[in-house]
Structure formats: C-alpha cells, structure tokens
mmCIF file of C-alpha atoms in Angstrom:
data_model
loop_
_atom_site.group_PDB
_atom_site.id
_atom_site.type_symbol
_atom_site.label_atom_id
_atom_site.label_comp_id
_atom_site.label_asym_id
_atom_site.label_seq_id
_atom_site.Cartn_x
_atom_site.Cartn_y
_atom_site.Cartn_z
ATOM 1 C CA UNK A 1 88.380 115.185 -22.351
ATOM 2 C CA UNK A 2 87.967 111.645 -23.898
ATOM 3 C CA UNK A 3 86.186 113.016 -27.113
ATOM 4 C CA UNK A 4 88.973 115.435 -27.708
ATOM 5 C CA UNK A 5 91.755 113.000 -27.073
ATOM 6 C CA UNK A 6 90.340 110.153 -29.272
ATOM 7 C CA UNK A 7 89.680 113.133 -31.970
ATOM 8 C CA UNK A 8 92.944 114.539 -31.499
ATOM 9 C CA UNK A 9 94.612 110.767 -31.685
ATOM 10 C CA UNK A 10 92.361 110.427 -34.989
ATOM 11 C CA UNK A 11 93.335 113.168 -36.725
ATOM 12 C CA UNK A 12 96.913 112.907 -35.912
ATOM 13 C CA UNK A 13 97.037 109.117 -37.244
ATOM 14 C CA UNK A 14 96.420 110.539 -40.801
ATOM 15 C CA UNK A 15 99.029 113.646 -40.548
ATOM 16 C CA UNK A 16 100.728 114.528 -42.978
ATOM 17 C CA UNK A 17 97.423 112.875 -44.993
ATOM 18 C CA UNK A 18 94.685 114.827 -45.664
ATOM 19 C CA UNK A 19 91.945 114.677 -42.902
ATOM 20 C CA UNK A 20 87.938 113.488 -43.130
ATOM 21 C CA UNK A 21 86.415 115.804 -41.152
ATOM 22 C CA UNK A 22 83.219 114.093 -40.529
ATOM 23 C CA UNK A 23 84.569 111.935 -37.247
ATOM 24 C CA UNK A 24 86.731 115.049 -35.382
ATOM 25 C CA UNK A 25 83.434 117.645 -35.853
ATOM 26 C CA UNK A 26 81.062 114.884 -34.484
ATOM 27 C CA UNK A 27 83.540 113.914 -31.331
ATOM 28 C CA UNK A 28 84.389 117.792 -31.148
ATOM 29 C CA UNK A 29 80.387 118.393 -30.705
ATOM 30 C CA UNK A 30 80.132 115.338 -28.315
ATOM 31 C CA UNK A 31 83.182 117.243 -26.571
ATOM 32 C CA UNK A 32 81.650 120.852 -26.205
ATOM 33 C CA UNK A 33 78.099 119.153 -25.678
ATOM 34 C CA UNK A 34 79.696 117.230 -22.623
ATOM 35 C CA UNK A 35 81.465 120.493 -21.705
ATOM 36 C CA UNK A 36 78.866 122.767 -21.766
ATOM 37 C CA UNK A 37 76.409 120.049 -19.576
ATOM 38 C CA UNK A 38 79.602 119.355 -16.837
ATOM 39 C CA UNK A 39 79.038 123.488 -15.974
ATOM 40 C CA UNK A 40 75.497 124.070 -16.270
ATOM 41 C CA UNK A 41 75.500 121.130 -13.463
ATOM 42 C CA UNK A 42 78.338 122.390 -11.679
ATOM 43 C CA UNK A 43 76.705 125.773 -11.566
ATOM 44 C CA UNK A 44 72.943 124.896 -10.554
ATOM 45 C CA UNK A 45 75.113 123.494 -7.089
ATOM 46 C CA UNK A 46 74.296 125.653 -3.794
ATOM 47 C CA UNK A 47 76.133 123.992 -1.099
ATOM 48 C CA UNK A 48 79.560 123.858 -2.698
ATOM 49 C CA UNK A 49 83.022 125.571 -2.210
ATOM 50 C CA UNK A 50 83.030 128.041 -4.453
ATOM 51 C CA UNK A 51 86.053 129.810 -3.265
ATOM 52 C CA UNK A 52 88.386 126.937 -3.235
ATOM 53 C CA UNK A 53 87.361 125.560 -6.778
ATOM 54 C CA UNK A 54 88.084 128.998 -8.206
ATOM 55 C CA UNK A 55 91.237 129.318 -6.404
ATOM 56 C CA UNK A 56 92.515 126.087 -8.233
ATOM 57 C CA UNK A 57 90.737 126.721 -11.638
ATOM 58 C CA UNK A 58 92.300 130.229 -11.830
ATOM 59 C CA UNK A 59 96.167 128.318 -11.424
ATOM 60 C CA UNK A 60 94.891 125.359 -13.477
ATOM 61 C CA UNK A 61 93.327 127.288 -16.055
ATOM 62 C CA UNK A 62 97.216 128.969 -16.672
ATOM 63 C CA UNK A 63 98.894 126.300 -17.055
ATOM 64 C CA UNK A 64 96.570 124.493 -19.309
ATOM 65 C CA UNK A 65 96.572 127.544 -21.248
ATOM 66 C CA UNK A 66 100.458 127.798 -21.246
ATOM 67 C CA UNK A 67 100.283 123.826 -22.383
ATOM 68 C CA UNK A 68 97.389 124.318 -24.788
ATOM 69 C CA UNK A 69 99.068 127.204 -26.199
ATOM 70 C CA UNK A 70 102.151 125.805 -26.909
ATOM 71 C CA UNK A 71 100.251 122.452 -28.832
ATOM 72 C CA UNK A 72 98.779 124.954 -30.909
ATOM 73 C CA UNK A 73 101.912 127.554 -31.470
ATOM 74 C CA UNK A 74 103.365 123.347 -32.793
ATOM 75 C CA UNK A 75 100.487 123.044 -35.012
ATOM 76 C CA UNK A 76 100.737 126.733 -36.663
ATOM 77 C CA UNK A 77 104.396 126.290 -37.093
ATOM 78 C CA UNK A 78 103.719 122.755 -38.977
ATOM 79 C CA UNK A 79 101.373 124.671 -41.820
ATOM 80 C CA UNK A 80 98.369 123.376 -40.194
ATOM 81 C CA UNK A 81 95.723 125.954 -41.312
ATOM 82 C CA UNK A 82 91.976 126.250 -42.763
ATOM 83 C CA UNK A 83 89.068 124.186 -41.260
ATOM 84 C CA UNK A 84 91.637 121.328 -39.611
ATOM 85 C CA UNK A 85 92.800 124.408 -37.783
ATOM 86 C CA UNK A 86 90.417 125.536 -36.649
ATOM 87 C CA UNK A 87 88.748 121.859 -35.536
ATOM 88 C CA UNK A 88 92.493 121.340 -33.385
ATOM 89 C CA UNK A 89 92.250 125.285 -31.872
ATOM 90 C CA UNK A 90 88.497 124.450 -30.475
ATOM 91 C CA UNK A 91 90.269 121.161 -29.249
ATOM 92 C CA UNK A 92 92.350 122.561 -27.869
ATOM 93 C CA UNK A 93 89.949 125.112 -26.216
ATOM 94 C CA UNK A 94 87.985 122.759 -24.826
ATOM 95 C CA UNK A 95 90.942 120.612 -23.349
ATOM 96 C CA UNK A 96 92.354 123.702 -21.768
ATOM 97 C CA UNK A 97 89.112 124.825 -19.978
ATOM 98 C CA UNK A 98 87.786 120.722 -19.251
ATOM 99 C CA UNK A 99 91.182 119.754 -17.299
ATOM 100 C CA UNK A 100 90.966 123.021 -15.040
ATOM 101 C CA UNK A 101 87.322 121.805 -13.991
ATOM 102 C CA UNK A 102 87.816 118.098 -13.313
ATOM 103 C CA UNK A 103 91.008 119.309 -11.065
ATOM 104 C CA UNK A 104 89.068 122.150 -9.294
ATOM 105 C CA UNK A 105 85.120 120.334 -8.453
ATOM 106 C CA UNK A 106 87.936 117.081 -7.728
ATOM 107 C CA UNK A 107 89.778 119.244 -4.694
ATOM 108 C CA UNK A 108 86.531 121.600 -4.007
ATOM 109 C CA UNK A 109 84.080 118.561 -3.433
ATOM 110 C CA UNK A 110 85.949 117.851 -0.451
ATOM 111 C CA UNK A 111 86.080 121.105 0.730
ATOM 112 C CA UNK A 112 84.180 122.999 3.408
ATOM 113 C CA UNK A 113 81.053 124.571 1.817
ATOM 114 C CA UNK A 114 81.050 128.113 1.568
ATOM 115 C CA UNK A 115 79.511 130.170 4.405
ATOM 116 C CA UNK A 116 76.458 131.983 2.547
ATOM 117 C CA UNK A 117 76.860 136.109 1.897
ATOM 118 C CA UNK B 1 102.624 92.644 -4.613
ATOM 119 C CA UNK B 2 99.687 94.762 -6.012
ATOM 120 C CA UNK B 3 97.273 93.488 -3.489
ATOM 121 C CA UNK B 4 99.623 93.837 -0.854
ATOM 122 C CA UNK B 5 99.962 97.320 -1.514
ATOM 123 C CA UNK B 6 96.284 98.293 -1.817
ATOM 124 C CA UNK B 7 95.685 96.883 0.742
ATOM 125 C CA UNK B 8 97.857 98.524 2.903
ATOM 126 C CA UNK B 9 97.017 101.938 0.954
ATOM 127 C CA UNK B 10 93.650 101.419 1.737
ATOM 128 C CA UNK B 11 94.459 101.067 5.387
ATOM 129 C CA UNK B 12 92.257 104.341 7.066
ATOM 130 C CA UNK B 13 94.596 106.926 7.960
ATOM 131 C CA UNK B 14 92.940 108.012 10.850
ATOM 132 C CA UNK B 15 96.230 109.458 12.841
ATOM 133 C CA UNK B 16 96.802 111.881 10.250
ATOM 134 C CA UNK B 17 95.587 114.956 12.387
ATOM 135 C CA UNK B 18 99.082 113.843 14.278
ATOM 136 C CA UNK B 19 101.045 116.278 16.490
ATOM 137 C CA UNK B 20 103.326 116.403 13.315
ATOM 138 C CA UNK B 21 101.676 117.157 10.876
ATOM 139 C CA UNK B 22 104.164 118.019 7.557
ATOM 140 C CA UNK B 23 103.331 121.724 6.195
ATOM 141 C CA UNK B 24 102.532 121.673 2.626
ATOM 142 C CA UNK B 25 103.077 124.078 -0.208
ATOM 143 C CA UNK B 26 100.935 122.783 -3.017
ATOM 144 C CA UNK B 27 102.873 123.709 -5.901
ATOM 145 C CA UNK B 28 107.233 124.352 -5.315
ATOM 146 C CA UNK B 29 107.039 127.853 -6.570
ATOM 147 C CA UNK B 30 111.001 128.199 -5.892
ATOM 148 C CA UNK B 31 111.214 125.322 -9.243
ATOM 149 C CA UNK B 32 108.749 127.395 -11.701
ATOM 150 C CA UNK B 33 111.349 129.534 -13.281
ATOM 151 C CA UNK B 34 112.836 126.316 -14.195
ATOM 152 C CA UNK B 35 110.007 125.159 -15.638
ATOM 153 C CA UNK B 36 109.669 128.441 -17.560
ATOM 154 C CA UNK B 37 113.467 128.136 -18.734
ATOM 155 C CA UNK B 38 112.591 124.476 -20.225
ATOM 156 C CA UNK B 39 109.701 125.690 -21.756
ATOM 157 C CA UNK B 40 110.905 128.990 -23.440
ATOM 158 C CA UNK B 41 113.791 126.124 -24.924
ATOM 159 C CA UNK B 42 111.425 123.785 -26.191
ATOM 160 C CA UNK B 43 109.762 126.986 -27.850
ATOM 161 C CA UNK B 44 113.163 127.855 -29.456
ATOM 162 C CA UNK B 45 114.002 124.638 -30.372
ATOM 163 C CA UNK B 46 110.328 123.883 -31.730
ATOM 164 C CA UNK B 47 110.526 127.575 -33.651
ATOM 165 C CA UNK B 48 114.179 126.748 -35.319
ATOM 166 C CA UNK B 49 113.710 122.853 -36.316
ATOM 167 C CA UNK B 50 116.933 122.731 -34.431
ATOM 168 C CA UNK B 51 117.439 118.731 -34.338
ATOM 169 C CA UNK B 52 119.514 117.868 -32.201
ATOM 170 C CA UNK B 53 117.619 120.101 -29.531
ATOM 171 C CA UNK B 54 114.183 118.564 -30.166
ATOM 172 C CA UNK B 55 116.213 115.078 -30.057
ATOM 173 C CA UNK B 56 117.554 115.719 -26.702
ATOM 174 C CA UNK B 57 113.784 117.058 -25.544
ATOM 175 C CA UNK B 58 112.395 114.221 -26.736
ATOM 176 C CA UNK B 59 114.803 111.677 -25.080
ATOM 177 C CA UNK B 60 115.437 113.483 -21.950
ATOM 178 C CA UNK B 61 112.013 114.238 -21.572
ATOM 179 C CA UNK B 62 110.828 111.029 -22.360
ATOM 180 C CA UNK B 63 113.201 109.048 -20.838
ATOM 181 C CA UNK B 64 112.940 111.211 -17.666
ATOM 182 C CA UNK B 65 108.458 110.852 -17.524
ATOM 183 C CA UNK B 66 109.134 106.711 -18.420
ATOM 184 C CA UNK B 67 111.576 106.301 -15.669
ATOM 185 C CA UNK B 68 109.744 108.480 -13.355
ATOM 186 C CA UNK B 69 106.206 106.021 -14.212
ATOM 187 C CA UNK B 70 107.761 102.755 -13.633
ATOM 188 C CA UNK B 71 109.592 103.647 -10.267
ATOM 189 C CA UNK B 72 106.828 105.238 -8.825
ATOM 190 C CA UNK B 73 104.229 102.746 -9.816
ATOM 191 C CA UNK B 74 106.668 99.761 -9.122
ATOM 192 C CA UNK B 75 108.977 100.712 -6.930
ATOM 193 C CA UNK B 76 107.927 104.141 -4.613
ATOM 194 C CA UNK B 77 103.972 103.035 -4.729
ATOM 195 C CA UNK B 78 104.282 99.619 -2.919
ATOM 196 C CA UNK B 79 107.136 101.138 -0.424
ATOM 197 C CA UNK B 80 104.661 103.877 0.446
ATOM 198 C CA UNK B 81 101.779 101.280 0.485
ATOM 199 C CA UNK B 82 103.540 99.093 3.702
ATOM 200 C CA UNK B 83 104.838 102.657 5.580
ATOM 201 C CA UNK B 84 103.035 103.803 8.501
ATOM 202 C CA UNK B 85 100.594 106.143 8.520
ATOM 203 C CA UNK B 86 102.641 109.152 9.780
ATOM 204 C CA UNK B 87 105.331 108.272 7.570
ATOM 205 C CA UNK B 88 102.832 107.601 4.682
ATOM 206 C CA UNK B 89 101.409 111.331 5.048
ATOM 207 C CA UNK B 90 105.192 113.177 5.694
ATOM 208 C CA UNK B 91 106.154 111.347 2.420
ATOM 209 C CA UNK B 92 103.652 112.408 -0.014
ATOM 210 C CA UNK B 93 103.479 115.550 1.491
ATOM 211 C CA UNK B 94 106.917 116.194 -0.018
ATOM 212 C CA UNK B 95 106.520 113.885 -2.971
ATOM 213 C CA UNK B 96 103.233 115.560 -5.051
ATOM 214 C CA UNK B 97 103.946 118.892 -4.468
ATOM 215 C CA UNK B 98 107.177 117.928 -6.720
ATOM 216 C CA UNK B 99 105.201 115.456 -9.081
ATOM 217 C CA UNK B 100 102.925 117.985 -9.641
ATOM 218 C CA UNK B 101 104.862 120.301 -11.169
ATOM 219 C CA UNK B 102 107.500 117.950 -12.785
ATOM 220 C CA UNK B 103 105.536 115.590 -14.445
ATOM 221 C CA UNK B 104 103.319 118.154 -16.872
ATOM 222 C CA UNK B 105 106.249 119.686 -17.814
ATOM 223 C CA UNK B 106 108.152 116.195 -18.419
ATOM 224 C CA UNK B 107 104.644 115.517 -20.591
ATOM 225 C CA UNK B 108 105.074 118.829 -22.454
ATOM 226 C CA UNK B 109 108.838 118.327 -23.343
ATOM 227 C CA UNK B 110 108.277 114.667 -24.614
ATOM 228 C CA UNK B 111 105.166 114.936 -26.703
ATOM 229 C CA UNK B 112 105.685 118.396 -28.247
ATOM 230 C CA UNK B 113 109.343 117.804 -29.592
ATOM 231 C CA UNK B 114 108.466 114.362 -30.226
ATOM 232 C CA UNK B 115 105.906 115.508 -32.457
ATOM 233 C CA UNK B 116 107.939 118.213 -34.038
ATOM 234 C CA UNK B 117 111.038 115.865 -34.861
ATOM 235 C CA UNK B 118 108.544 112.637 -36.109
ATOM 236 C CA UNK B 119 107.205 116.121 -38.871
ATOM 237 C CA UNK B 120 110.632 117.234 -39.784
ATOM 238 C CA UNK B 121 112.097 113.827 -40.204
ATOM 239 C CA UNK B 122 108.910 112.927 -42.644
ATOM 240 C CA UNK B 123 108.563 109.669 -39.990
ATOM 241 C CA UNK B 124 104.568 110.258 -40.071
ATOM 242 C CA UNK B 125 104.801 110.023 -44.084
ATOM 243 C CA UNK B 126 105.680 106.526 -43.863
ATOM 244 C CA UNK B 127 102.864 103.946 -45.268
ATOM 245 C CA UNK B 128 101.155 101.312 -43.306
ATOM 246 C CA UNK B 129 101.799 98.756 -42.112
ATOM 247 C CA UNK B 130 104.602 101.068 -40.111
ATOM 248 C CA UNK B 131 102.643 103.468 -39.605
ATOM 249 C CA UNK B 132 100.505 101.348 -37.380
ATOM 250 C CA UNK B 133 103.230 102.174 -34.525
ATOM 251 C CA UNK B 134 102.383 105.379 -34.887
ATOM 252 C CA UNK B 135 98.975 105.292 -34.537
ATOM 253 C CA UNK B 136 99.989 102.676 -32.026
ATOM 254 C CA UNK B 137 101.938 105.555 -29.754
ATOM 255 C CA UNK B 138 99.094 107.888 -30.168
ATOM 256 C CA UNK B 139 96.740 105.191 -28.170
ATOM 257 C CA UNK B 140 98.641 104.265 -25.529
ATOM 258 C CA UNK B 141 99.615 108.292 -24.728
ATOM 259 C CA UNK B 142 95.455 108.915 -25.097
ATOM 260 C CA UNK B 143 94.976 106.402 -22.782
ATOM 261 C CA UNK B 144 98.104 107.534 -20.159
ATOM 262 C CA UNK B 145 96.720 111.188 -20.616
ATOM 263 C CA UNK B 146 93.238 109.635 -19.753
ATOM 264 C CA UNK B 147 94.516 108.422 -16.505
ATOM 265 C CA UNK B 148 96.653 110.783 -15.378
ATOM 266 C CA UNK B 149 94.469 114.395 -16.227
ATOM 267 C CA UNK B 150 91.148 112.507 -15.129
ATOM 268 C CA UNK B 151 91.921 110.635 -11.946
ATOM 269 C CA UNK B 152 95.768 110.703 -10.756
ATOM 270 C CA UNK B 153 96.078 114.601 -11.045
ATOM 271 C CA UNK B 154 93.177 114.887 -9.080
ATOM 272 C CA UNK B 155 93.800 112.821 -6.261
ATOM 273 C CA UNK B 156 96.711 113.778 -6.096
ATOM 274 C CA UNK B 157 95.609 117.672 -5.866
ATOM 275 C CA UNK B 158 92.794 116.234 -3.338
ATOM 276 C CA UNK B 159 95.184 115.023 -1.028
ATOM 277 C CA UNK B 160 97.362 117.977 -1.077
ATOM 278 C CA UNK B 161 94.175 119.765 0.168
ATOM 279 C CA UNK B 162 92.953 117.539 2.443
ATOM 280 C CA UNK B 163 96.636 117.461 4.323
ATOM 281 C CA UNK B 164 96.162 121.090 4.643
ATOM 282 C CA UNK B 165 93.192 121.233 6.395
ATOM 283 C CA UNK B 166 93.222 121.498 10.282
ATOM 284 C CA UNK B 167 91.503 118.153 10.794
ATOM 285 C CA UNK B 168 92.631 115.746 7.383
ATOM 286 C CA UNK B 169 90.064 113.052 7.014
ATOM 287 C CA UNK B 170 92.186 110.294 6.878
ATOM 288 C CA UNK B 171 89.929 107.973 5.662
ATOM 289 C CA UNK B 172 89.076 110.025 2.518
ATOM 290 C CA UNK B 173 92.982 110.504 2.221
ATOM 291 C CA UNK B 174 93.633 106.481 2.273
ATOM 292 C CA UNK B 175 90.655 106.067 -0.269
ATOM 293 C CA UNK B 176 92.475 108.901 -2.499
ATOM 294 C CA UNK B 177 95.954 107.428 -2.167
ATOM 295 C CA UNK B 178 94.790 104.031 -2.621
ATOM 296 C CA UNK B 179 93.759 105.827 -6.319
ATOM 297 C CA UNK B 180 97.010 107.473 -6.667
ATOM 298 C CA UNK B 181 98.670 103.977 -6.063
ATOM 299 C CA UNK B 182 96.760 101.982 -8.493
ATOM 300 C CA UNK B 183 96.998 104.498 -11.433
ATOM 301 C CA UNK B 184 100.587 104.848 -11.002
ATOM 302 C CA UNK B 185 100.751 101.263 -11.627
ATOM 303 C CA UNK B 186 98.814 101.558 -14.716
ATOM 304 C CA UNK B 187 100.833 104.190 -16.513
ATOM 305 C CA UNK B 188 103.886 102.145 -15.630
ATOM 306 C CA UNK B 189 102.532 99.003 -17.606
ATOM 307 C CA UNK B 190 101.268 101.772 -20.351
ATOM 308 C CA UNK B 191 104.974 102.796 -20.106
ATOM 309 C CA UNK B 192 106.167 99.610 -20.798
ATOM 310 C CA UNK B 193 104.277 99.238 -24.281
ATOM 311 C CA UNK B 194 105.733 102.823 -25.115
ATOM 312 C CA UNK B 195 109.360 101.224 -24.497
ATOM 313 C CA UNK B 196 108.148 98.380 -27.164
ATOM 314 C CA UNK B 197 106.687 101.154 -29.432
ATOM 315 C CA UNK B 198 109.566 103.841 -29.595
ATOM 316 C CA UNK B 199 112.488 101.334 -29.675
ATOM 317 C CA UNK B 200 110.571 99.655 -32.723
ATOM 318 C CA UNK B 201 110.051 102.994 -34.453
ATOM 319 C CA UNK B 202 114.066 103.804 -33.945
ATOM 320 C CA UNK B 203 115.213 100.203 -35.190
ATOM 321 C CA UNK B 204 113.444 100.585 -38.441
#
C-alpha cells in the first residue's frame, strides 16, 4: 500500500508533465512483489478464520473496487492513456485488492479459528 | 491531555461482556443508498467538468472529512478516553459503524473532485516553486491515507467484531481503541497542515 501511494504521489507531482517511468515501475514491482508475498503467507496459515476474513474481504473488496474504479474512470476522463495508464490501472489494482486484505487478516486474526471439515 | 487519554484508553475493558451489551450492525446499511446518490453525483459532475459541482464536492467534502478529523481526534477521542467502560463500549458501538461508512465516502468526494477541478483549472500546470504545495498536499494525504487504510480502519473494523462476539475480550478491545485514539489524533495534526496547504493554494 505504501509503494503504490508514494508512486501514485510521484507521478501525480509531475501531472500535467510528462512522467519518468523508471521510479513508478520499480515501486509498482516492490508493490506487487510485497503483494504477492502478504498472500502466499496468509495462505500457507492452518489455524486461521477463514470464514470471517472472507466474509469481510468479499464487502471490502466492493467497495475498494467501487473507489478504485472511480480513481481510474478520473484518470481516463483526464486523457491519461498509453504506458502511464496502464502503470496507474495496476496501481490501482493492487490498492484495491491490498486494502481488502489488511482489513480482513486485521478482524480475522482475532477471530475464532475455523472448526476443521 | 494526550497522555491522559491513553491512558485511560488503555484502561482493560474487562466489564465489556456486561448485562448490556449494545447490538451492533457493522456497516448502517439503511445510509448506503446515500452513499450511492453522492457517488453517482460526483460521477456526473466528474463526467461534465461541471464547476461549480466539483467546487462544492471538493469543499463540502473536504471541509466535512477536516472537521470530522480534528473533533474526533481532539475533541470526541479524549471524552471517550475518561468515560467508563460501559459507556466507552455503548459509544463506539454507535460511533464506527457510522465512521465507517462516512468517512471513505467523505475521502472519495474530496480527493476525486479535488483532483478533477486542480486539472480543469490548469492549477497543476503552475511552475515551481508553487507547485511545491502541490506536491506538498499529495504528502500529507499519502501519509493520512497511510494511517487511516493501514491501522485506524482496521481497528476500528476489529473492534466492531470483537463487540459482537458473545464474550468481547476487553483487554484486546482497550489495546485496539487505545490505536483508534492515537491515530485519530494524528490525522487531526495532518489535518491541520492541509488547512495551511489549501488556504495557501486559494490565496495565490
């Protein structure tokens, strides 16, 4: 969530300028990197409550969506398009899936554990 | 006055299994067709470059999520910090449920039509040193999003859950609550430097 804040903050800074690239695809990579290792770890848990962190990622993950959509509807409308586009629509991605899994292992963790099938 | 109230926010909460316990519905679903109705506006306003609606988004909105930060983090946080226990738990048990669906869409409304009406005004086109402010506003909204997405959303959600359960820990709800308290407080003082920011950028 950091990395795509700071590259979202760096790319704005220099709107309506054209944008380096370099920084946002490095801190994008750091982002999805980060992403990607925050599940595999969540996943490899046994004795966790499965049922209540889905139950809150399903309404989390909407409404980041809804919010995530709308950012990028904003950037569309503003003639953002080619590679910058594309860098702010993974942002985006990533911001809209990260925030639903911080908010569900942050309620689940305290949780009862599942009962096992 | 910040010590005082962590302290007492720290304070366990171990009568919160009381014989009253408040019922809590997580998110107010009676107020999301409101939310919806602000929303599909901000879309139409965002869609037509319609001014003065992205002005009054922007101001209402922002005015709204800056007033709401300072009194809770100065005002509601140290009251709720010297309550009682019971009191403590019946309060917030009301209070997030309402937070948590106000303040994202307060969030939404600010930032997207503040964005859209600093692009059709050609206010990010202007050269440095101004557009330091900028880049300025950008910060101190990374740093408020920082906070609020990564730990007071999620204590706040925590609680919520914990109230729920049959027997709250009231321990682990003090511990969260003492979070909620002290992050509140930081978004306020975060706040305060958007105040300095936004009435420099409109006094140019």
């Amino acid at each position: 969530m950091i990395f795509v804040i700071v590259g979202g903050i760096y790319i704005a800074s220099y709107v309506p300028r054209t944008v380096a690239l370099a920084i946002p695809i490095v801190v994008l990579a750091l982002a999805l990197v980060l992403l990607v290792t925050n599940i595999v770890i969540l996943s490899r848990l046994r004795d966790f409550a499965w049922t209540v962190f889905f139950q809150v990622f399903r309404w989390t993950l909407l409404a980041y969506a809804v919010i995530a959509g709308m950012i990028g509807y904003v950037f569309i409308d503003d003639g953002t398009r080619g590679s910058l586009l594309v860098i702010l629509v993974s942002m985006l991605l990533i911001f809209a899936v990260d925030i639903p899994v911080v908010l569900s292992f942050a309620v689940a963790r305290f949780q009862d554990v599942d009962e096992p099938a | 006055m910040a010590e005082a109230t962590m302290g007492n926010a720290a304070a366990p909460l171990r009568a919160v299994s009381m014989p009253e316990r408040p019922s809590i519905q997580i998110v107010p679903v009676a107020a999301v067709p409101v939310v919806v109705v602000v929303l599909g506006a901000l879309v139409v306003s965002i869609a037509g470059n319609w001014l003065w609606a992205l002005d009054f988004f922007h101001i209402v909105g922002g005015g709204l999520w800056t007033g709401v930060d300072l009194f809770v983090g100065f005002v509601i946080g140290p009251i709720v910090g010297s309550m009682s226990v019971q009191a403590r738990a019946q309060f917030m048990a009301k209070f997030m449920p309402r937070m948590l669906l106000l303040m994202p869409t307060l969030v939404t409304m600010t930032l997207a039509s503040g964005w859209q009406l600093a692009r059709h005004l050609n206010l990010l086109a202007v050269g440095y040193p101004q557009h330091w402010w900028f880049v300025a506003s950008f910060a101190v909204v990374g740093v408020m999003s920082v906070v609020a997405l990564g730990v007071l959303e999620p204590a706040n959600l925590a609680v919520l859950f914990e109230m729920r359960k049959p027997h709250p820990n009231g321990e682990r709800i003090g511990r969260l609550m003492k979070r909620f308290i002290y992050t509140a407080g930081i978004t306020g003082v975060m706040q305060v430097a958007i105040l300095v920011i936004m009435t420099k950028i409109a006094t140019w």
